[in-house]
PDB file of C-alpha atoms in Angstrom:
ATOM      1  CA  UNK S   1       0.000   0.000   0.000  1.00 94.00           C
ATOM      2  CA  UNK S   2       2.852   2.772   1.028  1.00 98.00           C
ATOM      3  CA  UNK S   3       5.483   3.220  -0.399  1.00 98.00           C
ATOM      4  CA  UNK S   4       8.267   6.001  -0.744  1.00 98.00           C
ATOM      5  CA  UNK S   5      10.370   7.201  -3.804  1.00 98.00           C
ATOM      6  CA  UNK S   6      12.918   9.803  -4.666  1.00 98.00           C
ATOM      7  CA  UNK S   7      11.257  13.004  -6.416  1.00 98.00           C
ATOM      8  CA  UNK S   8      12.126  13.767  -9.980  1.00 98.00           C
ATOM      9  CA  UNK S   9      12.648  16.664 -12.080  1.00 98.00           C
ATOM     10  CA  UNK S  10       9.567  15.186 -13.512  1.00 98.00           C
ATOM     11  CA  UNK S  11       7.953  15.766  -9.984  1.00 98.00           C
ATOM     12  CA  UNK S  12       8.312  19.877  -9.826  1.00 98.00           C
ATOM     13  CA  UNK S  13       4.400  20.292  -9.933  1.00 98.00           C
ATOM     14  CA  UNK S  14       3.566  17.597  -7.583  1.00 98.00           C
ATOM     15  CA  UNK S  15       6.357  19.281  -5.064  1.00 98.00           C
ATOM     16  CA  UNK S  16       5.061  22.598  -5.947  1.00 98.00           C
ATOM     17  CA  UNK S  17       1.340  21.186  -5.347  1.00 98.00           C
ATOM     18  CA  UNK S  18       2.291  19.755  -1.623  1.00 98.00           C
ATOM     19  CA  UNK S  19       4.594  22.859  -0.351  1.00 98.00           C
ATOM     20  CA  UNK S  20       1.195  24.878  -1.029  1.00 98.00           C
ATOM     21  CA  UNK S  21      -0.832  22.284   0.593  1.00 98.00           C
ATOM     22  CA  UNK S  22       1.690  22.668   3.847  1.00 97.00           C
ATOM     23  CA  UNK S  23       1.417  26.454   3.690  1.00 97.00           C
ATOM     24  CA  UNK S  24      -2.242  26.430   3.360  1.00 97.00           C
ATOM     25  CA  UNK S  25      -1.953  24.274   6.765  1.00 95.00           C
ATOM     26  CA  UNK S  26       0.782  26.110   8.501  1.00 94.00           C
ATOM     27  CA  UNK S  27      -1.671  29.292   7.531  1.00 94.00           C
ATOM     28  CA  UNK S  28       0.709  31.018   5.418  1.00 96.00           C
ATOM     29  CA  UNK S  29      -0.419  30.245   2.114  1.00 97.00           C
ATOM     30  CA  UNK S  30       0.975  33.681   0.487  1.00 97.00           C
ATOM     31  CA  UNK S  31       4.780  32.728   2.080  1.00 96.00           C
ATOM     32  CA  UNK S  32       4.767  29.844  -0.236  1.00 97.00           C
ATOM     33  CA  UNK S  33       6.395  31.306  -3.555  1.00 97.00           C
ATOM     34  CA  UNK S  34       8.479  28.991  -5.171  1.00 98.00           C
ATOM     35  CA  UNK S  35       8.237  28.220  -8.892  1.00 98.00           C
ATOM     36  CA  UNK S  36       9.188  25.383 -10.879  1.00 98.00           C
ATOM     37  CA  UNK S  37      12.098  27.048 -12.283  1.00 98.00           C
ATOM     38  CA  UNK S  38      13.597  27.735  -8.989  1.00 98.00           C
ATOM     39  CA  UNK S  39      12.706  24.067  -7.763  1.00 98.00           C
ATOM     40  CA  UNK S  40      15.079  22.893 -11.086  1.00 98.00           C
ATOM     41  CA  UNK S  41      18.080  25.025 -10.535  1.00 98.00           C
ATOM     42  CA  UNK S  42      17.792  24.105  -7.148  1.00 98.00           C
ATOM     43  CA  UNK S  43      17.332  20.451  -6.498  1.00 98.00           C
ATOM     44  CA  UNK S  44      17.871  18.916  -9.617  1.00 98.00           C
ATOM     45  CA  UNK S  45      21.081  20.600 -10.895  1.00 95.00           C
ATOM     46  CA  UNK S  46      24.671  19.230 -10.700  1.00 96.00           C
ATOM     47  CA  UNK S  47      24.681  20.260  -7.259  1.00 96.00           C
ATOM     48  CA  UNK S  48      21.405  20.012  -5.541  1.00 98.00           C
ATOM     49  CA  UNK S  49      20.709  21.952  -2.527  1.00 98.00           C
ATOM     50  CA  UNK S  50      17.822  19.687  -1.291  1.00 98.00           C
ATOM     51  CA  UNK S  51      16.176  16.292  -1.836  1.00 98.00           C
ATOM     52  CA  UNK S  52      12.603  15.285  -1.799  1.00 98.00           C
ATOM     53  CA  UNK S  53      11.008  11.640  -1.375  1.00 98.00           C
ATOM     54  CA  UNK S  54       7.553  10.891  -2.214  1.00 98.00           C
ATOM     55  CA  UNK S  55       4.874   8.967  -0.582  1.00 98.00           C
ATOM     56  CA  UNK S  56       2.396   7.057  -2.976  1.00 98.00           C
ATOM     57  CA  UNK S  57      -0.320   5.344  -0.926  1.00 98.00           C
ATOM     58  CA  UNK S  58      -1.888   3.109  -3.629  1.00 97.00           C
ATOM     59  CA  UNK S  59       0.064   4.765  -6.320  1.00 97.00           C
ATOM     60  CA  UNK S  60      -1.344   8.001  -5.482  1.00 98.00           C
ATOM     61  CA  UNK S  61       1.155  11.038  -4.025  1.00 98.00           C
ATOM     62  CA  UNK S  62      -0.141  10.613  -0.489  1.00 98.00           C
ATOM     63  CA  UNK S  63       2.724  13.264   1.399  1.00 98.00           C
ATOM     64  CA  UNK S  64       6.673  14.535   0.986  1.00 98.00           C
ATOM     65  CA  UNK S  65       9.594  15.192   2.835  1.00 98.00           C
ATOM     66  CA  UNK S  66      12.138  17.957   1.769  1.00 98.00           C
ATOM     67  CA  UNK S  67      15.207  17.705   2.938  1.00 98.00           C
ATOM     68  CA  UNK S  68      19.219  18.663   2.768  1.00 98.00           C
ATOM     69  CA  UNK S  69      22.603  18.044   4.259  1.00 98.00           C
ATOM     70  CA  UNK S  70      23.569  20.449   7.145  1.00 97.00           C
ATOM     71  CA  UNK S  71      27.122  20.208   9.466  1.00 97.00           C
ATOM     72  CA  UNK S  72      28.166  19.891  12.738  1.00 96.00           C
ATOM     73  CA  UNK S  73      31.167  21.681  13.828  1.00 97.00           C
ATOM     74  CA  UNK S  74      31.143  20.690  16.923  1.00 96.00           C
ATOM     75  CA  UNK S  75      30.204  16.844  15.959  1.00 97.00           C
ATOM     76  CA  UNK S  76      33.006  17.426  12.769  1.00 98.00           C
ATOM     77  CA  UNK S  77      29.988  15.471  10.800  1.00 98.00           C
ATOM     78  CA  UNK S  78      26.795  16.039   8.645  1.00 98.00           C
ATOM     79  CA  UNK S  79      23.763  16.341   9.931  1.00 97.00           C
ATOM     80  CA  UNK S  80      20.220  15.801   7.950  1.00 98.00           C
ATOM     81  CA  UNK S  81      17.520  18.837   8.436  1.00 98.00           C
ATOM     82  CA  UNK S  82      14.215  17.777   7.326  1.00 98.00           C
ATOM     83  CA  UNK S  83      12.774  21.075   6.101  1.00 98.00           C
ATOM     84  CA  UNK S  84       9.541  20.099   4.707  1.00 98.00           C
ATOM     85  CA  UNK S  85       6.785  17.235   5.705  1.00 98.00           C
ATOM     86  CA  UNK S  86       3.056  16.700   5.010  1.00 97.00           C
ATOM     87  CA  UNK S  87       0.916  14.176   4.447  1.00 98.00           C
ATOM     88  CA  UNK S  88      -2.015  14.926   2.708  1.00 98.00           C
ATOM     89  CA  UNK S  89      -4.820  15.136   5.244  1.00 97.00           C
ATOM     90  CA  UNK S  90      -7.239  12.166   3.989  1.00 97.00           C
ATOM     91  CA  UNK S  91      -4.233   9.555   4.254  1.00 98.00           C
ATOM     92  CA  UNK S  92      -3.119  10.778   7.467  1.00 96.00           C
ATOM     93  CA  UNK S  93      -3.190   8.617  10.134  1.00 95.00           C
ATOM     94  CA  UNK S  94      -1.870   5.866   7.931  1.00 97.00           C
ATOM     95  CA  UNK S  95       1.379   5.914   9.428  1.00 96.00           C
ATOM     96  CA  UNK S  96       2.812   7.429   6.499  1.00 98.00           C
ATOM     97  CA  UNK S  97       4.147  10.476   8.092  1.00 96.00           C
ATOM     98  CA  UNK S  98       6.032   7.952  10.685  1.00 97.00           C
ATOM     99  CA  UNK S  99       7.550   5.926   7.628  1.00 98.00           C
ATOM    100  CA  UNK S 100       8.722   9.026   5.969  1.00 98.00           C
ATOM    101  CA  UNK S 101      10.666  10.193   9.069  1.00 97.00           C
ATOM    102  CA  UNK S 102      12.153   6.350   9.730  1.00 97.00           C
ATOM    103  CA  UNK S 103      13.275   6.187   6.392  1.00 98.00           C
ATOM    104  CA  UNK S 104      15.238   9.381   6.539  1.00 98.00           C
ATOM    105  CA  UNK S 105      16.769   8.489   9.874  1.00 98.00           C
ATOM    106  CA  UNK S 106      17.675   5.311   8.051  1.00 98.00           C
ATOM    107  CA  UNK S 107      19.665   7.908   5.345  1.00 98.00           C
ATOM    108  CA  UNK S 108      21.177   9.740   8.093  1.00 98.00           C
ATOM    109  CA  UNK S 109      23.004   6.671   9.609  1.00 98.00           C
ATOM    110  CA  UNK S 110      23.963   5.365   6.539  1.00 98.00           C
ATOM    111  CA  UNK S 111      25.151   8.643   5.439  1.00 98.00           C
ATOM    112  CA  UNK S 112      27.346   9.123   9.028  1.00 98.00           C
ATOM    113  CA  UNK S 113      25.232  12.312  10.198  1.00 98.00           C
ATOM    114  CA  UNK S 114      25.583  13.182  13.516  1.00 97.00           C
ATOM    115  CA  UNK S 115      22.098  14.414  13.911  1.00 97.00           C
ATOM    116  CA  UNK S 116      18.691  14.345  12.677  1.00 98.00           C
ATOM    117  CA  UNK S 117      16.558  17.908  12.995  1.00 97.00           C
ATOM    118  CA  UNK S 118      13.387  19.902  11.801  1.00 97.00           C
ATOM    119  CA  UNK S 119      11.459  22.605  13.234  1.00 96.00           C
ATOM    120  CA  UNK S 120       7.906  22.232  14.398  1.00 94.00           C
ATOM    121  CA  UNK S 121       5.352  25.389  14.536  1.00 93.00           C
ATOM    122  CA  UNK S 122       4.790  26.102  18.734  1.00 93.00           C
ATOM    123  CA  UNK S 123       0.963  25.571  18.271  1.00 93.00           C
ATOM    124  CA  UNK S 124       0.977  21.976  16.401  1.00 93.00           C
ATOM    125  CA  UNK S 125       0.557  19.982  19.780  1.00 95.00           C
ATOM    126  CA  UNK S 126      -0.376  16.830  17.885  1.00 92.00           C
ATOM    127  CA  UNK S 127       2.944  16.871  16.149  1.00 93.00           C
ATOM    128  CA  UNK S 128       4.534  17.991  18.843  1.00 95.00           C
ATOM    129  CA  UNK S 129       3.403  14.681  20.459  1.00 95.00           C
ATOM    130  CA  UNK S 130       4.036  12.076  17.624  1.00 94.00           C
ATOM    131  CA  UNK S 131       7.688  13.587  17.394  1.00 96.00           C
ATOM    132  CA  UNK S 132       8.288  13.261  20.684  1.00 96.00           C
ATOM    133  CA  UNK S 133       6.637   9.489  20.589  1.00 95.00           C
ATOM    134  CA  UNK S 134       9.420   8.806  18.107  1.00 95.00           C
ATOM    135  CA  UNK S 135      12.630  10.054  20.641  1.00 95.00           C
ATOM    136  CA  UNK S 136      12.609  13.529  19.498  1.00 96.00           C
ATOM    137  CA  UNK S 137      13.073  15.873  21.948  1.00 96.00           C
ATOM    138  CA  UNK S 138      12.079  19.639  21.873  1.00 95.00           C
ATOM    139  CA  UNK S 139      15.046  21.884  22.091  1.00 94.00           C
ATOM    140  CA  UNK S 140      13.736  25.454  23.713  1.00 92.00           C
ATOM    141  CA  UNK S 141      16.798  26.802  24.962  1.00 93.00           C
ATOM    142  CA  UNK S 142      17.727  27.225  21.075  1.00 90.00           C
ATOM    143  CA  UNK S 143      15.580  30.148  19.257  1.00 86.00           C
ATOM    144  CA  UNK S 144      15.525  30.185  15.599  1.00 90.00           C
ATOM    145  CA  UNK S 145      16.776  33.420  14.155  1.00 92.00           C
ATOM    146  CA  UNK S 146      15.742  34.809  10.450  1.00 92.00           C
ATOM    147  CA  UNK S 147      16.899  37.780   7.872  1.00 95.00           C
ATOM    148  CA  UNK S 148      14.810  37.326   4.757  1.00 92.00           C
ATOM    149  CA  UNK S 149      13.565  40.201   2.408  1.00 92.00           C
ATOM    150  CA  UNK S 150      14.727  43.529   2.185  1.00 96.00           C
ATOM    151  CA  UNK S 151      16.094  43.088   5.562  1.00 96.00           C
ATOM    152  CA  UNK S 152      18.648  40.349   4.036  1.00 94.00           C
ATOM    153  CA  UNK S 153      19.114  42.274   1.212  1.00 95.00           C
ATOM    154  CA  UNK S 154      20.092  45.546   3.323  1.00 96.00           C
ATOM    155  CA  UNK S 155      22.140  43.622   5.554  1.00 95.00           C
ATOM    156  CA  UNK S 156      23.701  41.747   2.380  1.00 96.00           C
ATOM    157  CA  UNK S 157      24.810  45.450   1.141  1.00 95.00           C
ATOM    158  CA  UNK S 158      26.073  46.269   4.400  1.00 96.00           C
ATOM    159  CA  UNK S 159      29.304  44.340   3.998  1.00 93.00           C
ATOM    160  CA  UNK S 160      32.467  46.125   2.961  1.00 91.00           C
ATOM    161  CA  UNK S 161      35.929  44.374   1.741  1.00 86.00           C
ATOM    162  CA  UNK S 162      37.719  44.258   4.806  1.00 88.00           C
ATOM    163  CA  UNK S 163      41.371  46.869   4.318  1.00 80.00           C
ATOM    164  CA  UNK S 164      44.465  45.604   4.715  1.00 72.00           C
ATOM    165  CA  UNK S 165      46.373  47.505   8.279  1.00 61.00           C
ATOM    166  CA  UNK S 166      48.458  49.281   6.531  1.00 56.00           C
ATOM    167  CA  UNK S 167      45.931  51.226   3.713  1.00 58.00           C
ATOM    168  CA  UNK S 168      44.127  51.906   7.443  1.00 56.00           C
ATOM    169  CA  UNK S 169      46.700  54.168   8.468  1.00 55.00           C
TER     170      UNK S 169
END
């Protein structure tokens, strides 16, 4: 009945159709801008920035996990960071969103990573709960910090060359 596949270039609309499914559900539908082209360049170019697997329950795209390499300094190894999943809400509770998250643990040991992380929104108490089912554990002394928009971009221009000591004096 389940099973999971790597996404194909072939797969850009499906992605596209399930990161706008997530942001209807994480109620930021209008944050969710990606296009196809930038899904290409990005994923499925000679060096991809993320990976996505597919679950088909019956053949039919039933969720997705997006996901890329990170690194540890202070582990000196890679890490996995799971930045994307959803299951589509009529094959939830399936199991499907447990087998996506098992098999990428599986890729994370074979691949020598260190650690195994994603983010979970504050108010999603029922995810919250299944993650924690699975050995996850919430890490609140850590605070995610963002620069996006023109605040990245003015930041961006910000930075000057830094002079040599002696063209300083």
């Amino acid at each position: 009945m389940l099973s999971i596949r790597r996404a194909t270039s072939d797969d850009i609309p499906l992605i596209l159709e399930f990161i706008r499914e997530l942001a209807e559900y994480e109620r930021a539908p209008e944050e969710a801008v990606a296009t196809p082209e930038a899904l290409l360049d990005h994923g499925y170019s000679a060096n991809p920035r993320f990976y996505v697997e597919i679950a088909e329950w019956d053949g039919e795209p039933a969720g997705f996990a997006l996901w890329f390499f990170n690194y540890s300094t202070w582990q000196g190894k890679p890490g996995l960071y799971l930045e994307d999943l959803f299951v589509r809400p009529r094959f939830r509770r399936k199991g499907i969103g447990r087998a996506l998250l098992t098999y990428l643990a599986k890729v994370a040991v074979e691949k020598g990573c260190g650690r195994y992380q994603w983010q979970v929104l504050d108010w999603n108490t029922p995810a919250i709960e299944f993650y924690q089912t699975l050995g996850a554990k919430v890490m609140k002394e850590w605070l995610t910090m963002r620069v996006s928009g023109e605040a990245l971009r003015e930041l961006g221009a910000s930075w000057h060359e830094p002079q040599e000591a002696s063209q300083k004096q």
